[in-house]
Amino acid sequence: MNTNQNPSPSNLRNIGLKATAPRLKILDFFYQNPGAHYSAEEVFMALAQEDREIGLATVYRVLTQFEQAGLLLRSHFESSKGDSRAIYELNEGQHHDHLVCLDCGHVEEFVDEAIEKRQKDIAKTLGFTLQEHALAMYGHCQKKNCRNKLKPD
Amino acid sequence: MNTNQNPSPSNLRNIGLKATAPRLKILDFFYQNPGAHYSAEEVFMALAQEDREIGLATVYRVLTQFEQAGLLLRSHFESSKGDSRAIYELNEGQHHDHLVCLDCGHVEEFVDEAIEKRQKDIAKTLGFTLQEHALAMYGHCQKKNCRNKLKPD
DNA sequence: TTTATTGCAAAACCTTTGCATGTAT
DNA sequence: ATACATGCAAAGGTTTTGCAATAAA
């Protein structure tokens, strides 16, 4: 399913970052959970049971660096319920948008060429040079284990 | 252009809120600026030169109440530059999405039935009951007075 | 009068930053 | 050795909340 090779020190050196333990652990965490979405706090918690804990500030710094390097993607899912944290996922190359379950937090990813094209046309019509876009839909999924306000995904 | 009648005490009583001066002023402010987008801070500032100033906490409370009553719409424009404030606009009935200029903050609104329809189809395909969605595109506009980091719009 | 609303200050969140210590190269 | 990274605690920005004072119904 996931075609990414596991992270190694060179993954980091290639983007001008020293291969430190916190960075390798965080990157590895995302590689082990491709397609999953995590807030900084969640990454922090997930790695908190390690022998050598990583500071929350470091998690924030590393996530920012990884996003700037294109390793991770950052989104903000803000339905009317207003969840204001940034969430990160592994950048697997393919652009996609999100469909988020308001009950359990499950996230489906999708790509739709028709929507992508319409967006470009609209931007052109309105005289904009399009740079990026964020489309998130919110609804209720029908997973059996839904309704429990679980995190990841 | 704007077919909304000016706000009156009954506008508020109809939604179960007492017609207080802060609420009337804030609602009036949005009626006077249909199509414009303001953060709580901006509303606060805009009304700060009045004889009787409105507290920022009240602005937040009132904006929340108005949004819940359907009078205002709330959005979050978060490009990679990460502006993390909520912004509000008058709800003029017609659903629309946003195209935001990264340079001057100007906001164009648009509706696209093709995109709306695709979204519904996608949600259905993925087994979701669609509730809401947020589409924001970010780019560079070509207004003459762009490039100045001005607010409203 | 009764109940809702305001303003202020304090707190709550999420995120960033200063700085001294520690680590990769 | 040198430059960069970390951890902690403090600070920043936005939004919410407790509470006594105030205003609407």
XYZ file of C-alpha atoms (C1' of nucleotides) in Angstrom:
356
model
C 0.000 0.000 0.000
C 2.704 2.393 1.031
C 5.556 2.621 -1.411
C 7.677 4.927 0.698
C 10.909 3.461 1.882
C 11.570 3.753 5.584
C 13.185 6.961 6.704
C 16.916 7.009 7.126
C 19.446 9.661 8.149
C 19.968 10.574 4.509
C 16.286 11.497 4.178
C 17.024 14.263 6.621
C 20.475 15.271 5.411
C 19.095 15.604 1.925
C 16.860 18.370 3.117
C 19.574 20.085 5.092
C 18.647 18.807 8.527
C 20.849 16.920 10.942
C 19.789 13.361 11.574
C 18.793 13.608 15.194
C 16.863 11.084 17.217
C 13.722 13.232 17.580
C 13.559 13.877 13.848
C 14.090 10.250 12.923
C 11.474 9.066 15.382
C 8.893 11.553 14.218
C 9.493 10.820 10.562
C 9.366 7.107 11.251
C 6.089 7.529 13.082
C 4.511 9.044 9.976
C 6.012 6.387 7.712
C 4.480 3.723 9.921
C 1.092 5.380 9.637
C 0.692 6.472 6.055
C -2.671 8.059 5.414
C -3.230 8.882 9.072
C -3.538 12.415 10.373
C -2.030 13.686 13.592
C -1.844 16.937 15.481
C 1.398 17.995 17.126
C -0.041 16.988 20.467
C -0.907 13.544 19.149
C 2.578 13.002 17.787
C 3.943 14.154 21.111
C 1.711 11.745 23.022
C 2.401 8.836 20.703
C 6.121 9.209 21.218
C 5.906 10.060 24.900
C 6.140 6.462 26.032
C 9.592 6.142 24.525
C 12.610 5.913 26.769
C 13.790 9.366 25.740
C 10.818 11.652 25.482
C 10.653 14.389 22.857
C 9.660 17.870 23.944
C 6.457 19.336 22.571
C 8.314 22.376 21.269
C 10.598 20.087 19.328
C 7.633 18.279 17.856
C 6.260 21.598 16.640
C 9.604 22.651 15.228
C 10.172 19.364 13.460
C 6.686 19.203 12.007
C 7.156 22.690 10.602
C 10.502 21.763 9.101
C 9.116 18.598 7.573
C 6.213 20.451 6.107
C 8.481 23.065 4.601
C 10.650 20.319 3.157
C 7.598 18.710 1.584
C 7.796 15.531 3.658
C 4.534 16.215 5.427
C 1.300 17.944 4.521
C -0.493 20.240 6.918
C -4.249 20.753 7.068
C -6.763 22.362 9.346
C -10.098 20.644 9.670
C -12.485 23.234 10.999
C -16.084 22.251 10.822
C -18.666 24.293 12.638
C -17.480 22.473 15.723
C -14.285 24.425 15.286
C -11.309 22.201 15.827
C -8.465 24.644 15.532
C -5.374 22.456 15.566
C -3.129 21.852 12.609
C -2.890 18.224 11.572
C -0.176 16.532 9.608
C 0.046 13.529 7.346
C 2.783 11.923 5.288
C 3.120 13.504 1.860
C 2.726 10.600 -0.501
C 2.993 12.765 -3.563
C -0.559 12.614 -4.773
C -2.557 15.765 -4.088
C -5.889 15.036 -2.474
C -8.698 16.597 -0.529
C -10.402 15.422 2.648
C -13.736 14.148 3.843
C -13.923 14.149 7.620
C -16.384 12.313 9.848
C -17.827 14.673 12.417
C -18.533 11.807 14.798
C -15.387 9.728 14.923
C -12.864 11.934 13.192
C -12.192 9.379 10.471
C -10.689 10.970 7.375
C -11.188 9.790 3.828
C -8.970 11.195 1.131
C -10.071 11.700 -2.409
C -8.954 13.218 -5.669
C -11.352 14.556 -8.213
C -10.084 15.865 -11.485
C -13.361 17.560 -12.302
C -13.144 19.642 -9.149
C -9.484 20.401 -9.715
C -10.201 21.613 -13.204
C -13.166 23.742 -12.217
C -11.038 25.394 -9.577
C -8.417 26.345 -12.097
C -11.051 27.706 -14.447
C -12.692 29.744 -11.723
C -9.408 31.254 -10.593
C -8.592 32.170 -14.160
C -12.000 33.712 -14.719
C -11.662 35.804 -11.581
C -8.190 36.936 -12.539
C -6.235 35.043 -9.938
C -3.003 33.144 -10.189
C -3.917 30.072 -8.205
C -1.380 28.968 -5.657
C -3.041 26.453 -3.404
C -6.419 25.388 -2.178
C -8.007 23.562 0.692
C -11.185 21.578 0.334
C -12.577 19.744 3.304
C -15.990 18.172 3.500
C -17.596 17.196 6.780
C -20.262 14.612 7.352
C -21.131 11.371 9.050
C -19.462 8.137 8.028
C -21.039 4.742 8.374
C -18.226 2.772 9.900
C -19.305 0.198 12.468
C -16.926 1.549 15.047
C -17.953 5.147 14.453
C -19.543 7.362 17.088
C -16.665 6.875 19.433
C -14.791 10.111 19.477
C -11.521 8.423 18.690
C -8.509 10.079 17.236
C -6.241 9.233 14.613
C -7.764 9.238 11.233
C -27.095 44.413 -4.599
C -27.911 43.645 -1.010
C -31.536 42.778 -0.472
C -31.302 42.497 3.294
C -33.366 44.967 5.209
C -31.560 46.839 7.932
C -31.371 45.111 11.252
C -33.944 45.962 13.867
C -34.661 44.760 17.382
C -37.046 42.165 16.037
C -34.236 40.569 14.030
C -32.687 39.714 17.346
C -35.802 38.844 19.290
C -36.792 36.463 16.546
C -33.745 34.411 17.294
C -34.246 34.541 21.024
C -31.764 37.266 21.827
C -32.400 40.482 23.657
C -32.011 43.572 21.527
C -29.014 45.139 23.168
C -26.902 47.977 21.842
C -23.786 45.856 21.228
C -25.759 43.283 19.270
C -27.554 45.882 17.180
C -24.345 47.705 16.386
C -22.501 44.583 15.386
C -25.341 43.339 13.223
C -25.675 46.741 11.633
C -21.975 46.784 10.902
C -22.289 43.604 8.881
C -25.404 44.849 7.092
C -23.514 47.956 6.093
C -20.717 45.851 4.665
C -22.331 42.953 2.857
C -19.770 40.725 1.209
C -16.943 41.884 3.440
C -15.121 39.606 5.837
C -14.053 40.559 9.347
C -12.308 38.932 12.241
C -13.557 39.517 15.773
C -10.660 41.883 16.350
C -11.587 43.861 13.251
C -15.193 44.193 14.325
C -13.994 45.261 17.734
C -11.681 47.882 16.229
C -14.271 49.154 13.790
C -16.730 49.780 16.599
C -14.150 51.043 19.074
C -14.486 54.650 18.024
C -18.095 54.700 19.112
C -19.113 56.640 22.191
C -19.796 53.453 24.110
C -17.162 50.892 23.279
C -18.008 47.205 23.048
C -15.811 44.727 24.873
C -13.858 42.228 22.828
C -15.350 39.336 24.771
C -18.793 40.586 23.857
C -17.826 40.756 20.215
C -16.742 37.126 20.351
C -19.913 36.094 22.136
C -22.160 37.964 19.758
C -20.408 36.695 16.644
C -20.815 33.153 17.909
C -24.488 33.699 18.627
C -25.092 35.248 15.232
C -23.325 32.425 13.505
C -25.383 29.856 15.381
C -28.527 31.747 14.458
C -27.527 31.688 10.807
C -27.144 35.455 10.517
C -23.407 35.262 9.888
C -21.114 32.776 8.237
C -17.781 31.860 9.732
C -14.705 30.827 7.777
C -11.049 30.253 8.423
C -8.684 31.209 5.666
C -5.508 29.323 6.370
C -3.077 29.300 3.538
C 0.445 28.067 4.110
C 1.037 31.472 5.641
C -1.254 30.312 8.399
C -3.667 33.022 9.390
C -5.433 31.441 12.304
C -8.302 33.800 13.000
C -11.943 33.106 12.291
C -13.579 35.566 9.958
C -17.236 36.401 9.606
C -19.441 37.712 6.856
C -23.138 38.412 6.507
C -25.106 35.341 5.507
C -26.898 36.413 2.369
C -28.462 33.041 1.821
C -26.528 31.920 -1.175
C -23.899 29.319 -0.374
C -20.522 30.148 -1.848
C -16.851 29.369 -1.618
C -13.870 31.696 -1.395
C -10.863 32.734 -3.400
C -8.419 34.708 -1.293
C -5.568 36.919 -2.450
C -2.407 36.067 -0.569
C -1.027 39.557 -1.092
C -3.807 41.952 -0.214
C -6.326 39.707 1.475
C -9.024 40.490 -1.043
C -11.727 37.822 -1.110
C -13.738 36.821 -4.147
C -16.778 34.671 -3.641
C -17.991 32.164 -6.151
C -20.509 29.398 -6.595
C -19.933 26.487 -8.886
C -22.625 23.930 -9.379
C -20.245 21.457 -10.969
C -18.084 21.440 -7.872
C -21.089 21.238 -5.582
C -22.430 18.260 -7.454
C -19.122 16.417 -7.543
C -18.801 16.886 -3.814
C -22.171 15.300 -3.202
C -21.306 12.404 -5.469
C -17.983 11.839 -3.782
C -19.507 11.868 -0.312
C -22.133 9.395 -1.426
C -19.556 7.120 -3.005
C -17.502 7.115 0.161
C -20.519 6.404 2.312
C -20.801 9.747 4.028
C -23.817 11.852 4.822
C -22.515 15.237 3.797
C -23.123 18.027 6.264
C -20.957 20.926 5.271
C -17.836 21.746 3.370
C -15.242 24.451 3.133
C -13.406 25.260 -0.045
C -10.902 28.056 -0.070
C -8.503 28.783 -2.882
C -5.476 31.010 -2.429
C -3.627 32.931 -5.079
C -2.590 36.328 -6.308
C -5.157 38.778 -7.575
C -4.475 41.441 -10.136
C -6.103 44.432 -8.566
C -4.253 47.690 -9.071
C -4.241 48.449 -5.387
C -3.068 44.972 -4.427
C 0.183 44.235 -2.638
C -0.737 46.472 0.244
C -1.548 44.210 3.128
C -4.888 45.840 3.686
C -7.740 44.324 5.581
C -11.293 44.096 4.962
C -12.172 41.869 2.129
C -38.433 42.050 39.171
C -36.504 38.519 36.782
C -33.395 36.820 33.579
C -30.198 37.716 30.134
C -26.071 40.470 28.837
C -22.051 43.142 29.397
C -17.213 44.290 30.586
C -13.241 43.180 32.658
C -9.660 40.293 33.887
C -8.172 35.786 34.121
C -7.722 31.451 31.986
C -7.581 28.189 28.106
C -5.746 26.683 23.859
C -2.481 26.083 20.400
C 1.848 27.490 18.813
C 6.288 29.989 18.833
C 10.557 31.684 20.893
C 14.768 32.710 24.114
C 18.271 30.611 26.061
C 21.471 27.446 28.083
C 22.639 22.667 27.359
C 23.532 18.860 24.420
C 24.538 16.499 19.896
C 25.695 15.652 14.882
C 29.109 16.408 11.702
C 35.521 22.381 17.043
C 31.567 24.267 15.177
C 27.139 24.851 13.994
C 22.865 23.199 14.706
C 19.096 20.955 17.711
C 16.927 20.096 21.964
C 14.246 20.908 26.235
C 12.282 23.792 29.232
C 9.822 27.583 30.514
C 8.081 31.827 29.169
C 5.562 34.481 25.893
C 2.288 35.160 21.804
C -2.036 35.236 19.479
C -6.768 33.960 19.471
C -10.804 32.667 21.842
C -13.437 31.402 26.068
C -15.072 31.873 30.759
C -16.138 33.448 35.805
C -18.217 36.931 37.991
C -20.087 41.160 39.645
C -22.385 45.039 37.640
C -25.948 46.442 34.200
C -29.751 46.548 31.111
C -33.800 44.348 28.606
C -38.263 42.277 29.100
